[in-house]
Amino acid sequence: MDQEGGHPQMAATTWDGYVDWRSRPAIAGRHGGMLAALFVLVAEVLENLAYLANASNLVMYMAEYMHVSPSRAANDVTNFMGTAFLLALLGGFLSDAFFTAYRIYLISAAIEFLGLVILTVQAKSASLKPPPCNQADPTAVCQEVSGRKAAMLFAGLYLVALGVGGIKGSLTSHGAEQFDDTTPQGRKQRSTFFNYFVFCLSCGCLIAVTLVVWIEDNKGWQWGFGISTLAIFLSIPIFLAGTAIYRNKIPSGSPLTTIFKVSVAATLNPCKSRNTSNAIASMNTSPAYATTQTAQRKQEAFEAGAEDDQKSKEATLPSNGSLSFLNRAVTSKPIHRSLECSVQQVEDVKVVLKLLPVFACTIILNCCLAQLSTFSVQQASTMDTKLGSLKVPPASLPIFPVLFIMILAPVYDHFIIPFARRATKTETGITHLQRIGIGLALSVLAMAVAALVEIKRKRVATDSGLLASPDPLPITFFWIALQYLFLGSADLFTLAGLLEFFFSEAPASMRSLATSLSWASLAMGYYLSTVIVSIVNSATGHSGHRPWLKGESLNGYHLERFYWLMCVLSGLNFVNYLFWASRYKYRSAGSSK
């Protein structure tokens, strides 16, 4: 906290680096805390409801109403979701560099609202969609969405993606900034916030994949988009209700500029410090030397001080260890004044670069998660989705992992973590990297289960003579719930652990951007899913063979082989993660070393 003089009573109670909504110093006890974070959590419920209500069922909308093929519909959805999460990096960057996370959220929510309005209008108007088509009729020729109708569809989708990205990149860090990370109590409350942030993600998802998906399937997509529009609209006044008690981190300039400057300085600066006597000797040859003796003495004194400062920097920086080559950014004399770096800047960049291997190891997990909103939904649509007299929409299947997360998150925070703290006698109980590792291990198991379930589904289709029939197979959709359960558990452990790991380990000036890496990992996973599907089809579709993931219906796919491939990749990824996690040294207070 700020301890500057002038107003001792005021200075003792202000948060250093934070302001309120009027840009006045934030006051300890008045700003921040769990109450302020609660407004963020409620806003996240509504925001995730608005996003997932459509994303979870979008593959069916693209196929049935826009007449897009199953594989292209899957790619369109993964590209849309990938873009939304990748744009979280933009939201995080702007929150750190130029605007507060508070303002970025409000701007992003308005953009998402506009995109949903466009999608609602298109879903309501028959003239803005392709002509209706009976896809069950093999002789019917269905017109795929194109031209201005396609432009309207993708304009709405990617405005939503831009808004979602800004929200994901700002809202998480804004909530976490409400806690004092200089005290054990503040860090424990922040850990609780991250657990309940994932809980609130699941609450929004629960409403989205049950009520809203049922409305989309039975009452029309215009109602589903309309509910999403209303949800994001309501999130804005709820978020604004906490304005008076938020503490907002002051933007400290572009973190990317710091990373770029340190990297360039370390690359271009000479390996050894320049000898300052060379500069003085060169001055002796100058015709103006006789008239600048006084200036020269000042220069010599300045350079002598610079040498002392340089030695101080070299003593401060570690001489060995990982990324020690970046030390040249300060231990070598810069080739240009604009490349002058401080020791703190170099250390901050080292921290960010050390986070990247952990970030990269979570991409494969998110590639597996991408299947939950694409192929898994299509699998369930071929099965018996009746639950008594109720017919469950296939897109409502995520209810299984969602319910499990909603049960497990409070149990984890209130029972597992306190027990682990007592057992390990550490503040975190289970370290962030251990939690991420559990999630990655579960993803391997999830893909193996998914492959076995698909083998069973295909066997039932063959035995029933329904391989080429659009009729539901005599097998319950509860089998698909198994892979949802394992992947949902993996998501809980990995996402909450990753969000807290990036936030607590990153430098204060780069927290929003670092936290956004968690969402960028999701984006990379969705994009990688699209790439892997394309590569698999290209590699398996030669010499007259049918590609694994192409055909008129899902029953003609070799989806089980694709799932086995993902299982192998997940296993190799887990081994790679163990290598990097075992070498990582925590820097944040309260983390296990």
Coordinates of C-alpha atoms in Angstrom, one line a residue:
M1 CA 0.0 0.0 0.0
D2 CA 1.0 3.6 -0.6
Q3 CA 3.1 5.1 2.2
E4 CA 3.9 8.5 0.8
G5 CA 3.9 11.6 3.0
G6 CA 1.5 14.6 3.0
H7 CA -1.6 12.8 4.3
P8 CA -0.5 10.0 6.6
Q9 CA -3.9 8.8 7.5
M10 CA -5.0 8.7 3.8
A11 CA -1.7 7.2 2.6
A12 CA -1.9 4.4 5.1
T13 CA -5.2 3.2 3.7
T14 CA -4.8 3.5 -0.1
W15 CA -4.0 0.7 -2.5
D16 CA -0.8 1.4 -4.4
G17 CA -1.4 1.1 -8.1
Y18 CA -5.2 1.0 -7.9
V19 CA -7.9 3.6 -8.3
D20 CA -11.7 3.8 -8.0
W21 CA -14.1 4.5 -10.9
R22 CA -13.4 8.2 -10.6
S23 CA -9.6 7.6 -10.9
R24 CA -9.1 8.5 -7.2
P25 CA -6.8 6.3 -5.1
A26 CA -8.6 3.1 -4.0
I27 CA -9.1 2.8 -0.3
A28 CA -8.4 -0.4 1.7
G29 CA -11.5 -1.6 3.4
R30 CA -13.8 0.4 1.0
H31 CA -12.7 -1.0 -2.4
G32 CA -12.1 -4.6 -3.4
G33 CA -12.8 -7.7 -1.4
M34 CA -15.2 -10.6 -1.9
L35 CA -18.3 -8.4 -2.2
A36 CA -16.8 -6.6 -5.2
A37 CA -15.8 -10.0 -6.7
L38 CA -19.4 -11.2 -6.3
F39 CA -20.7 -8.7 -8.9
V40 CA -18.0 -10.1 -11.3
L41 CA -19.1 -13.7 -10.7
V42 CA -22.8 -12.9 -11.3
A43 CA -21.9 -11.0 -14.5
E44 CA -19.9 -14.1 -15.6
V45 CA -22.9 -16.4 -15.2
L46 CA -25.0 -14.2 -17.6
E47 CA -22.1 -13.7 -20.0
N48 CA -21.3 -17.4 -20.3
L49 CA -25.0 -18.2 -20.6
A50 CA -25.2 -15.8 -23.6
Y51 CA -22.1 -17.3 -25.3
L52 CA -22.6 -21.0 -24.6
A53 CA -26.4 -21.0 -25.3
N54 CA -25.5 -20.7 -29.0
A55 CA -22.0 -22.2 -29.1
S56 CA -23.1 -25.6 -27.6
N57 CA -25.8 -26.0 -30.2
L58 CA -24.4 -24.0 -33.1
V59 CA -23.2 -27.0 -35.0
M60 CA -26.9 -28.2 -35.3
Y61 CA -28.0 -24.7 -36.4
M62 CA -25.4 -24.6 -39.1
A63 CA -26.3 -28.1 -40.4
E64 CA -30.1 -27.9 -40.2
Y65 CA -30.9 -24.3 -41.0
M66 CA -27.8 -23.2 -43.0
H67 CA -27.5 -26.6 -44.7
V68 CA -23.7 -26.9 -44.1
S69 CA -22.1 -30.4 -44.2
P70 CA -21.3 -32.0 -40.8
S71 CA -17.5 -31.7 -41.2
R72 CA -17.7 -28.0 -42.3
A73 CA -20.2 -27.2 -39.6
A74 CA -17.8 -28.7 -37.0
N75 CA -15.0 -26.6 -38.5
D76 CA -17.1 -23.4 -38.6
V77 CA -18.0 -23.8 -34.9
T78 CA -14.4 -24.6 -33.8
N79 CA -13.1 -21.6 -35.8
F80 CA -15.8 -19.3 -34.2
M81 CA -15.0 -20.5 -30.7
G82 CA -11.3 -20.5 -31.3
T83 CA -11.4 -16.8 -32.5
A84 CA -13.5 -15.8 -29.5
F85 CA -11.0 -17.2 -27.1
L86 CA -8.0 -16.0 -29.0
L87 CA -9.3 -12.5 -28.9
A88 CA -9.0 -12.7 -25.2
L89 CA -5.4 -11.8 -25.7
L90 CA -6.5 -8.5 -27.2
G91 CA -8.8 -7.8 -24.3
G92 CA -6.0 -8.7 -21.8
F93 CA -3.5 -6.5 -23.7
L94 CA -5.8 -3.5 -23.7
S95 CA -6.6 -3.9 -20.0
D96 CA -2.9 -3.9 -19.1
A97 CA -1.7 -1.3 -21.5
F98 CA -4.3 1.5 -22.1
F99 CA -7.7 1.0 -20.4
T100 CA -8.8 -0.6 -17.1
A101 CA -10.4 -4.0 -17.2
Y102 CA -13.6 -2.3 -16.0
R103 CA -13.9 -0.3 -19.2
I104 CA -12.9 -3.2 -21.5
Y105 CA -15.7 -5.3 -20.1
L106 CA -18.3 -2.7 -20.8
I107 CA -17.1 -2.0 -24.3
S108 CA -16.9 -5.8 -25.1
A109 CA -20.4 -6.5 -23.6
A110 CA -21.8 -3.8 -26.0
I111 CA -20.1 -5.4 -29.0
E112 CA -21.4 -8.9 -28.1
F113 CA -24.9 -7.5 -27.6
L114 CA -24.8 -6.0 -31.2
G115 CA -23.7 -9.4 -32.7
L116 CA -26.5 -11.2 -30.9
V117 CA -29.0 -8.7 -32.2
I118 CA -27.9 -9.4 -35.8
L119 CA -28.1 -13.2 -35.2
T120 CA -31.6 -12.9 -33.7
V121 CA -32.9 -10.8 -36.6
Q122 CA -31.6 -13.4 -39.1
A123 CA -33.0 -16.4 -37.2
K124 CA -36.4 -14.7 -37.1
S125 CA -36.6 -13.8 -40.8
A126 CA -37.1 -16.6 -43.3
S127 CA -35.8 -14.4 -46.1
L128 CA -32.4 -14.1 -44.4
K129 CA -31.9 -17.9 -44.3
P130 CA -31.6 -20.5 -47.1
P131 CA -34.9 -22.1 -48.2
P132 CA -36.2 -24.9 -45.9
C133 CA -35.0 -28.4 -46.9
N134 CA -35.9 -31.9 -45.8
Q135 CA -32.5 -33.4 -45.1
A136 CA -34.0 -36.8 -44.4
D137 CA -35.0 -37.0 -48.0
P138 CA -32.0 -38.3 -50.0
T139 CA -33.3 -36.8 -53.2
A140 CA -33.7 -33.3 -51.8
V141 CA -31.1 -30.7 -52.9
C142 CA -30.4 -28.4 -50.0
Q143 CA -29.1 -24.9 -50.7
E144 CA -26.1 -24.0 -48.5
V145 CA -26.0 -20.5 -47.0
S146 CA -24.1 -18.1 -49.2
G147 CA -23.8 -14.4 -50.4
R148 CA -25.3 -11.7 -48.2
K149 CA -27.0 -14.3 -45.9
A150 CA -23.6 -15.9 -45.1
A151 CA -22.1 -12.4 -44.7
M152 CA -24.8 -11.6 -42.1
L153 CA -24.4 -14.9 -40.3
F154 CA -20.6 -14.6 -40.0
A155 CA -20.8 -10.8 -39.2
G156 CA -23.0 -11.6 -36.2
L157 CA -20.9 -14.6 -35.1
Y158 CA -17.6 -12.7 -35.2
L159 CA -19.0 -9.6 -33.5
V160 CA -20.0 -12.0 -30.7
A161 CA -16.5 -13.5 -30.9
L162 CA -14.9 -10.1 -30.5
G163 CA -17.1 -9.3 -27.5
V164 CA -16.5 -12.6 -25.8
G165 CA -12.8 -12.2 -26.3
G166 CA -12.8 -8.8 -24.7
I167 CA -14.8 -10.1 -21.8
K168 CA -12.7 -13.2 -21.2
G169 CA -9.6 -11.1 -21.4
S170 CA -10.7 -8.5 -18.8
L171 CA -13.4 -9.9 -16.4
T172 CA -11.3 -12.7 -14.9
S173 CA -8.3 -10.5 -14.0
H174 CA -10.7 -7.7 -12.8
G175 CA -12.2 -10.1 -10.3
A176 CA -8.9 -11.4 -9.1
E177 CA -7.5 -7.9 -8.7
Q178 CA -10.1 -7.3 -5.9
F179 CA -7.9 -9.2 -3.5
D180 CA -4.8 -8.2 -1.6
D181 CA -2.1 -10.7 -2.8
T182 CA 0.4 -9.4 -0.1
T183 CA -1.4 -11.4 2.7
P184 CA -2.1 -15.1 3.1
Q185 CA -5.8 -14.3 3.6
G186 CA -6.0 -12.3 0.4
R187 CA -4.3 -15.1 -1.6
K188 CA -6.7 -17.7 -0.1
Q189 CA -9.7 -15.6 -1.0
R190 CA -8.3 -15.1 -4.5
S191 CA -7.9 -18.9 -4.9
T192 CA -11.6 -19.3 -3.8
F193 CA -12.5 -16.7 -6.4
F194 CA -10.9 -18.7 -9.2
N195 CA -12.7 -21.9 -8.1
Y196 CA -16.0 -20.1 -8.0
F197 CA -15.3 -18.4 -11.3
V198 CA -15.3 -21.8 -12.9
F199 CA -18.4 -22.7 -10.9
C200 CA -20.1 -19.6 -12.3
L201 CA -19.0 -20.6 -15.8
S202 CA -20.8 -23.9 -15.2
C203 CA -23.9 -22.2 -13.9
G204 CA -24.2 -20.2 -17.1
C205 CA -23.5 -23.3 -19.1
L206 CA -26.2 -25.3 -17.2
I207 CA -28.9 -22.8 -18.1
A208 CA -27.6 -22.6 -21.6
V209 CA -27.5 -26.3 -22.4
T210 CA -30.9 -27.1 -20.8
L211 CA -33.4 -24.3 -20.9
V212 CA -32.1 -22.3 -23.9
V213 CA -31.1 -25.3 -26.0
W214 CA -34.6 -26.8 -25.4
I215 CA -36.2 -23.5 -26.5
E216 CA -34.0 -23.4 -29.6
D217 CA -35.0 -26.9 -30.6
N218 CA -38.7 -26.6 -29.8
K219 CA -39.7 -23.0 -30.1
G220 CA -37.2 -21.6 -32.7
W221 CA -33.7 -20.3 -32.8
Q222 CA -34.9 -16.7 -32.7
W223 CA -36.0 -17.3 -29.1
G224 CA -32.6 -18.9 -28.3
F225 CA -30.7 -15.9 -29.7
G226 CA -33.1 -13.6 -28.1
I227 CA -32.5 -15.0 -24.6
S228 CA -28.8 -14.7 -25.2
T229 CA -29.2 -11.1 -26.2
L230 CA -31.2 -10.4 -23.0
A231 CA -28.6 -12.2 -20.8
I232 CA -25.7 -10.1 -22.0
F233 CA -27.8 -7.0 -21.8
L234 CA -28.7 -7.7 -18.1
S235 CA -25.0 -8.5 -17.3
I236 CA -24.1 -4.8 -17.9
P237 CA -26.2 -3.2 -15.1
I238 CA -25.3 -6.0 -12.7
F239 CA -21.6 -5.4 -13.4
L240 CA -22.1 -1.6 -13.1
A241 CA -23.8 -2.1 -9.7
G242 CA -20.4 -2.9 -8.2
T243 CA -18.8 0.2 -9.6
A244 CA -18.5 2.1 -6.3
I245 CA -16.5 -0.7 -4.6
Y246 CA -14.3 -1.9 -7.4
R247 CA -10.6 -1.3 -7.2
N248 CA -9.2 -0.9 -10.7
K249 CA -5.6 -1.6 -11.6
I250 CA -3.9 1.4 -13.3
P251 CA -2.7 0.5 -16.8
S252 CA 1.1 0.6 -16.9
G253 CA 1.8 0.7 -20.6
S254 CA 2.1 -2.0 -23.2
P255 CA 3.6 -5.3 -21.9
L256 CA 4.3 -6.4 -25.4
T257 CA 6.6 -3.4 -25.9
T258 CA 8.6 -4.4 -22.8
I259 CA 8.9 -8.0 -24.1
F260 CA 9.9 -6.8 -27.6
K261 CA 12.4 -4.3 -26.2
V262 CA 14.1 -6.8 -23.9
S263 CA 14.2 -9.5 -26.6
V264 CA 15.7 -7.1 -29.2
A265 CA 18.2 -5.6 -26.8
A266 CA 19.4 -9.1 -25.7
T267 CA 19.8 -10.1 -29.4
L268 CA 21.5 -7.0 -30.7
N269 CA 23.6 -5.7 -27.8
P270 CA 27.3 -6.8 -27.9
C271 CA 28.3 -9.7 -25.7
K272 CA 30.6 -7.5 -23.5
S273 CA 30.2 -4.0 -22.2
R274 CA 31.8 -1.4 -24.3
N275 CA 35.0 0.3 -22.9
T276 CA 34.1 3.8 -22.1
S277 CA 37.6 5.0 -22.7
N278 CA 37.1 4.4 -26.4
A279 CA 34.4 7.0 -26.5
I280 CA 36.7 9.5 -24.7
A281 CA 39.6 8.7 -27.1
S282 CA 37.4 9.4 -30.1
M283 CA 36.5 12.7 -28.6
N284 CA 40.2 13.8 -28.6
T285 CA 40.2 13.8 -32.3
S286 CA 37.3 16.2 -32.6
P287 CA 38.1 19.7 -33.7
A288 CA 35.7 21.0 -31.0
Y289 CA 37.6 19.2 -28.2
A290 CA 39.5 22.4 -27.0
T291 CA 36.3 24.2 -26.4
T292 CA 34.4 21.4 -24.7
Q293 CA 36.8 20.4 -21.8
T294 CA 34.2 21.1 -19.2
A295 CA 31.6 19.1 -21.0
Q296 CA 34.1 16.2 -21.3
R297 CA 34.8 16.1 -17.6
K298 CA 31.0 15.9 -16.9
Q299 CA 30.8 13.1 -19.5
E300 CA 33.6 11.2 -17.9
A301 CA 31.9 11.5 -14.5
F302 CA 28.6 10.3 -16.0
E303 CA 30.2 7.4 -17.7
A304 CA 32.1 6.4 -14.5
G305 CA 28.7 6.3 -12.8
A306 CA 27.2 4.4 -15.6
E307 CA 29.9 1.7 -15.2
D308 CA 29.2 1.4 -11.5
D309 CA 25.5 1.1 -12.4
Q310 CA 26.3 -1.5 -15.0
K311 CA 28.3 -3.6 -12.4
S312 CA 25.3 -3.3 -10.0
K313 CA 23.0 -4.6 -12.7
E314 CA 25.4 -7.6 -13.4
A315 CA 25.5 -8.3 -9.6
T316 CA 21.7 -8.2 -9.4
L317 CA 20.9 -10.5 -12.3
P318 CA 21.6 -14.3 -12.0
S319 CA 24.6 -15.2 -14.1
N320 CA 23.3 -18.6 -15.0
G321 CA 20.0 -20.5 -15.2
S322 CA 17.3 -20.6 -17.8
L323 CA 17.0 -17.6 -20.1
S324 CA 20.2 -16.1 -18.8
F325 CA 21.0 -14.8 -22.4
L326 CA 18.4 -12.1 -21.7
N327 CA 20.8 -10.6 -19.1
R328 CA 22.6 -9.0 -22.1
A329 CA 19.7 -6.5 -22.3
V330 CA 21.2 -4.8 -19.2
T331 CA 24.7 -6.1 -18.7
S332 CA 25.8 -4.9 -22.2
K333 CA 25.8 -1.3 -23.3
P334 CA 22.8 -0.8 -25.6
I335 CA 23.5 0.0 -29.2
H336 CA 20.7 2.7 -29.0
R337 CA 19.2 4.6 -26.2
S338 CA 15.7 3.3 -27.0
L339 CA 16.9 -0.2 -26.1
E340 CA 17.9 0.6 -22.5
C341 CA 16.3 -1.9 -20.1
S342 CA 16.0 -2.2 -16.4
V343 CA 16.7 -5.3 -14.4
Q344 CA 13.0 -5.5 -13.4
Q345 CA 12.0 -5.5 -17.1
V346 CA 14.4 -8.3 -17.9
E347 CA 13.1 -10.4 -14.9
D348 CA 9.5 -9.8 -15.9
V349 CA 10.1 -11.0 -19.4
K350 CA 11.9 -14.1 -18.1
V351 CA 8.8 -14.9 -16.0
V352 CA 6.4 -14.6 -18.9
L353 CA 8.6 -16.7 -21.2
K354 CA 8.8 -19.4 -18.5
L355 CA 5.0 -19.6 -18.5
L356 CA 4.8 -20.4 -22.2
P357 CA 5.7 -24.2 -22.0
V358 CA 2.9 -24.7 -19.5
F359 CA 0.6 -22.8 -21.8
A360 CA 1.6 -24.9 -24.8
C361 CA 1.0 -28.2 -22.9
T362 CA -2.7 -27.4 -22.4
I363 CA -3.5 -26.9 -26.0
I364 CA -4.0 -30.6 -26.7
L365 CA -6.4 -30.9 -23.8
N366 CA -8.5 -28.0 -25.3
C367 CA -8.3 -29.7 -28.7
C368 CA -10.0 -32.7 -27.0
L369 CA -12.6 -30.4 -25.4
A370 CA -13.5 -29.0 -28.8
Q371 CA -15.0 -32.4 -29.6
L372 CA -17.7 -31.8 -27.0
S373 CA -19.3 -29.2 -29.1
T374 CA -18.8 -30.9 -32.5
F375 CA -18.5 -34.6 -33.0
S376 CA -19.9 -35.6 -29.6
V377 CA -23.1 -33.6 -30.3
Q378 CA -23.4 -35.3 -33.7
Q379 CA -22.9 -38.7 -32.0
A380 CA -25.7 -38.0 -29.5
S381 CA -28.0 -36.9 -32.3
T382 CA -27.9 -40.4 -33.8
M383 CA -28.8 -42.1 -30.5
D384 CA -31.9 -42.5 -28.4
T385 CA -32.2 -39.2 -26.4
K386 CA -35.4 -40.0 -24.6
L387 CA -35.4 -39.7 -20.9
G388 CA -38.8 -41.2 -19.9
S389 CA -41.4 -39.1 -21.8
L390 CA -38.9 -36.2 -22.3
K391 CA -36.7 -36.0 -25.4
V392 CA -33.3 -34.5 -24.5
P393 CA -31.7 -32.2 -27.1
P394 CA -28.2 -33.6 -28.0
A395 CA -26.7 -30.1 -27.3
S396 CA -27.9 -30.5 -23.7
L397 CA -25.4 -33.3 -23.1
P398 CA -22.8 -30.9 -21.4
I399 CA -25.2 -30.9 -18.4
F400 CA -23.3 -34.0 -17.2
P401 CA -19.9 -32.4 -16.8
V402 CA -21.5 -29.1 -15.8
L403 CA -23.4 -30.7 -12.8
F404 CA -20.2 -32.5 -11.8
I405 CA -18.2 -29.3 -11.9
M406 CA -20.8 -27.5 -9.9
I407 CA -20.7 -30.2 -7.2
L408 CA -16.9 -30.7 -7.3
A409 CA -15.9 -27.0 -7.2
P410 CA -17.3 -26.2 -3.8
V411 CA -16.1 -29.6 -2.4
Y412 CA -12.7 -28.9 -3.8
D413 CA -12.5 -25.5 -2.2
H414 CA -14.1 -26.2 1.2
F415 CA -12.9 -29.8 1.8
I416 CA -10.1 -31.0 -0.5
I417 CA -7.9 -27.9 -0.3
P418 CA -8.2 -27.4 3.5
F419 CA -7.2 -31.1 4.0
A420 CA -4.4 -30.8 1.5
R421 CA -3.1 -27.7 3.3
R422 CA -3.0 -29.5 6.6
A423 CA -1.4 -32.5 5.0
T424 CA 1.3 -30.7 3.1
K425 CA 1.6 -27.7 5.5
T426 CA 1.7 -25.3 2.5
E427 CA -0.6 -22.4 1.7
T428 CA -1.9 -23.8 -1.6
G429 CA -2.2 -27.5 -0.5
I430 CA -2.2 -28.7 -4.1
T431 CA 0.1 -26.6 -6.3
H432 CA -1.2 -25.0 -9.5
L433 CA 1.0 -27.2 -11.6
Q434 CA -0.2 -30.4 -9.9
R435 CA -3.8 -29.4 -10.5
I436 CA -3.1 -28.7 -14.2
G437 CA -1.4 -32.1 -14.4
I438 CA -4.4 -33.9 -13.0
G439 CA -6.6 -32.4 -15.7
L440 CA -4.2 -33.4 -18.4
A441 CA -4.1 -37.0 -17.2
L442 CA -7.9 -37.1 -17.2
S443 CA -7.9 -36.0 -20.8
V444 CA -6.0 -39.1 -21.8
L445 CA -8.6 -41.3 -20.1
A446 CA -11.4 -39.3 -21.6
M447 CA -10.3 -39.9 -25.2
A448 CA -9.8 -43.6 -24.5
V449 CA -13.4 -43.7 -23.2
A450 CA -14.7 -41.8 -26.2
A451 CA -13.1 -44.2 -28.6
L452 CA -14.6 -47.2 -26.8
V453 CA -18.1 -45.6 -26.7
E454 CA -17.9 -44.9 -30.5
I455 CA -16.9 -48.5 -31.2
K456 CA -20.0 -49.6 -29.2
R457 CA -22.3 -47.1 -31.0
K458 CA -21.1 -48.3 -34.5
R459 CA -21.6 -51.9 -33.5
V460 CA -25.2 -51.2 -32.5
A461 CA -25.7 -49.4 -35.8
T462 CA -24.3 -52.4 -37.7
D463 CA -26.2 -55.0 -35.8
S464 CA -29.5 -53.0 -36.1
G465 CA -29.0 -52.5 -39.9
L466 CA -29.2 -48.7 -39.4
L467 CA -25.8 -47.6 -40.7
A468 CA -27.4 -45.8 -43.6
S469 CA -30.6 -44.8 -41.8
P470 CA -31.4 -41.4 -40.2
D471 CA -33.5 -43.1 -37.5
P472 CA -32.2 -43.0 -33.9
L473 CA -30.1 -46.0 -32.9
P474 CA -31.4 -48.3 -30.1
I475 CA -28.7 -47.1 -27.7
T476 CA -29.1 -44.5 -25.0
F477 CA -27.2 -41.2 -25.2
F478 CA -26.0 -41.8 -21.6
W479 CA -23.0 -43.6 -23.1
I480 CA -21.8 -40.3 -24.6
A481 CA -22.1 -38.8 -21.1
L482 CA -19.0 -40.8 -20.0
Q483 CA -16.6 -38.8 -22.2
Y484 CA -18.3 -35.6 -21.2
L485 CA -17.8 -36.5 -17.5
F486 CA -14.1 -37.2 -17.8
L487 CA -13.4 -34.1 -20.0
G488 CA -15.5 -31.9 -17.8
S489 CA -13.4 -33.0 -14.8
A490 CA -10.3 -32.4 -16.8
D491 CA -11.5 -28.9 -17.6
L492 CA -12.3 -28.0 -14.0
F493 CA -8.8 -29.0 -12.8
T494 CA -6.9 -27.4 -15.7
L495 CA -8.8 -24.2 -16.3
A496 CA -9.1 -23.1 -12.6
G497 CA -5.5 -24.1 -12.0
L498 CA -4.3 -22.4 -15.2
L499 CA -6.1 -19.1 -14.5
E500 CA -4.7 -18.8 -11.0
F501 CA -1.2 -20.0 -12.1
F502 CA -0.9 -17.3 -14.8
F503 CA -2.4 -14.6 -12.6
S504 CA -0.2 -15.3 -9.5
E505 CA 3.0 -15.9 -11.4
A506 CA 2.9 -13.1 -13.9
P507 CA 4.3 -9.6 -13.2
A508 CA 1.6 -7.2 -12.0
S509 CA 1.9 -5.1 -15.2
M510 CA 1.1 -8.2 -17.3
R511 CA -1.5 -10.0 -15.3
S512 CA -4.5 -9.5 -17.7
L513 CA -2.4 -10.5 -20.7
A514 CA -1.0 -13.6 -18.9
T515 CA -4.4 -14.7 -17.6
S516 CA -5.7 -14.4 -21.2
L517 CA -3.3 -17.1 -22.1
S518 CA -5.7 -19.6 -20.5
W519 CA -8.4 -18.6 -23.0
A520 CA -5.9 -18.4 -25.8
S521 CA -5.0 -22.0 -25.0
L522 CA -8.7 -22.9 -25.7
A523 CA -8.5 -21.0 -29.0
M524 CA -5.4 -22.9 -30.0
G525 CA -7.1 -26.1 -29.1
Y526 CA -10.1 -25.3 -31.3
Y527 CA -7.9 -24.3 -34.2
L528 CA -5.7 -27.3 -33.8
S529 CA -8.9 -29.5 -33.8
T530 CA -9.7 -28.0 -37.2
V531 CA -6.2 -28.6 -38.5
I532 CA -6.1 -32.2 -37.2
V533 CA -9.4 -33.0 -38.8
S534 CA -8.1 -31.7 -42.1
I535 CA -4.8 -33.5 -41.9
V536 CA -6.5 -36.8 -40.9
N537 CA -8.9 -36.5 -43.9
S538 CA -6.0 -35.7 -46.2
A539 CA -3.8 -38.5 -44.9
T540 CA -6.5 -41.2 -44.9
G541 CA -8.3 -40.2 -48.1
H542 CA -5.8 -41.5 -50.6
S543 CA -5.7 -44.6 -52.9
G544 CA -9.4 -44.7 -53.2
H545 CA -10.0 -45.0 -49.4
R546 CA -12.7 -42.9 -47.8
P547 CA -11.3 -40.3 -45.3
W548 CA -11.9 -41.1 -41.7
L549 CA -14.1 -38.0 -41.0
K550 CA -16.1 -37.6 -44.2
G551 CA -19.3 -39.0 -45.4
E552 CA -23.0 -38.4 -45.7
S553 CA -23.7 -39.4 -42.1
L554 CA -21.7 -39.9 -39.0
N555 CA -22.1 -43.7 -39.2
G556 CA -19.8 -43.7 -42.2
Y557 CA -17.0 -42.0 -40.3
H558 CA -14.1 -43.7 -38.5
L559 CA -14.5 -41.5 -35.5
E560 CA -13.2 -44.2 -33.1
R561 CA -9.8 -44.1 -34.9
F562 CA -9.8 -40.3 -34.6
Y563 CA -10.4 -40.6 -30.8
W564 CA -7.6 -43.1 -30.5
L565 CA -5.3 -40.7 -32.3
M566 CA -6.3 -37.9 -29.8
C567 CA -5.7 -40.3 -26.9
V568 CA -2.1 -41.0 -28.1
L569 CA -1.4 -37.3 -28.6
S570 CA -2.8 -36.5 -25.2
G571 CA -0.6 -39.1 -23.6
L572 CA 2.5 -37.7 -25.3
N573 CA 1.5 -34.2 -24.3
F574 CA 1.2 -35.3 -20.7
V575 CA 4.7 -36.7 -20.7
N576 CA 5.9 -33.4 -22.2
Y577 CA 4.1 -31.5 -19.5
L578 CA 5.7 -33.5 -16.7
F579 CA 9.1 -32.5 -18.1
W580 CA 8.4 -28.8 -18.0
A581 CA 6.4 -28.8 -14.7
S582 CA 9.2 -30.6 -12.9
R583 CA 11.7 -27.8 -13.9
Y584 CA 9.5 -24.8 -13.1
K585 CA 10.3 -22.7 -10.0
Y586 CA 7.5 -20.7 -8.5
R587 CA 8.0 -17.0 -7.9
S588 CA 4.8 -16.0 -6.2
A589 CA 4.2 -15.8 -2.5
G590 CA 2.5 -18.8 -1.0
S591 CA 3.3 -21.2 -3.9
S592 CA 5.0 -24.4 -3.1
K593 CA 8.5 -24.5 -4.2

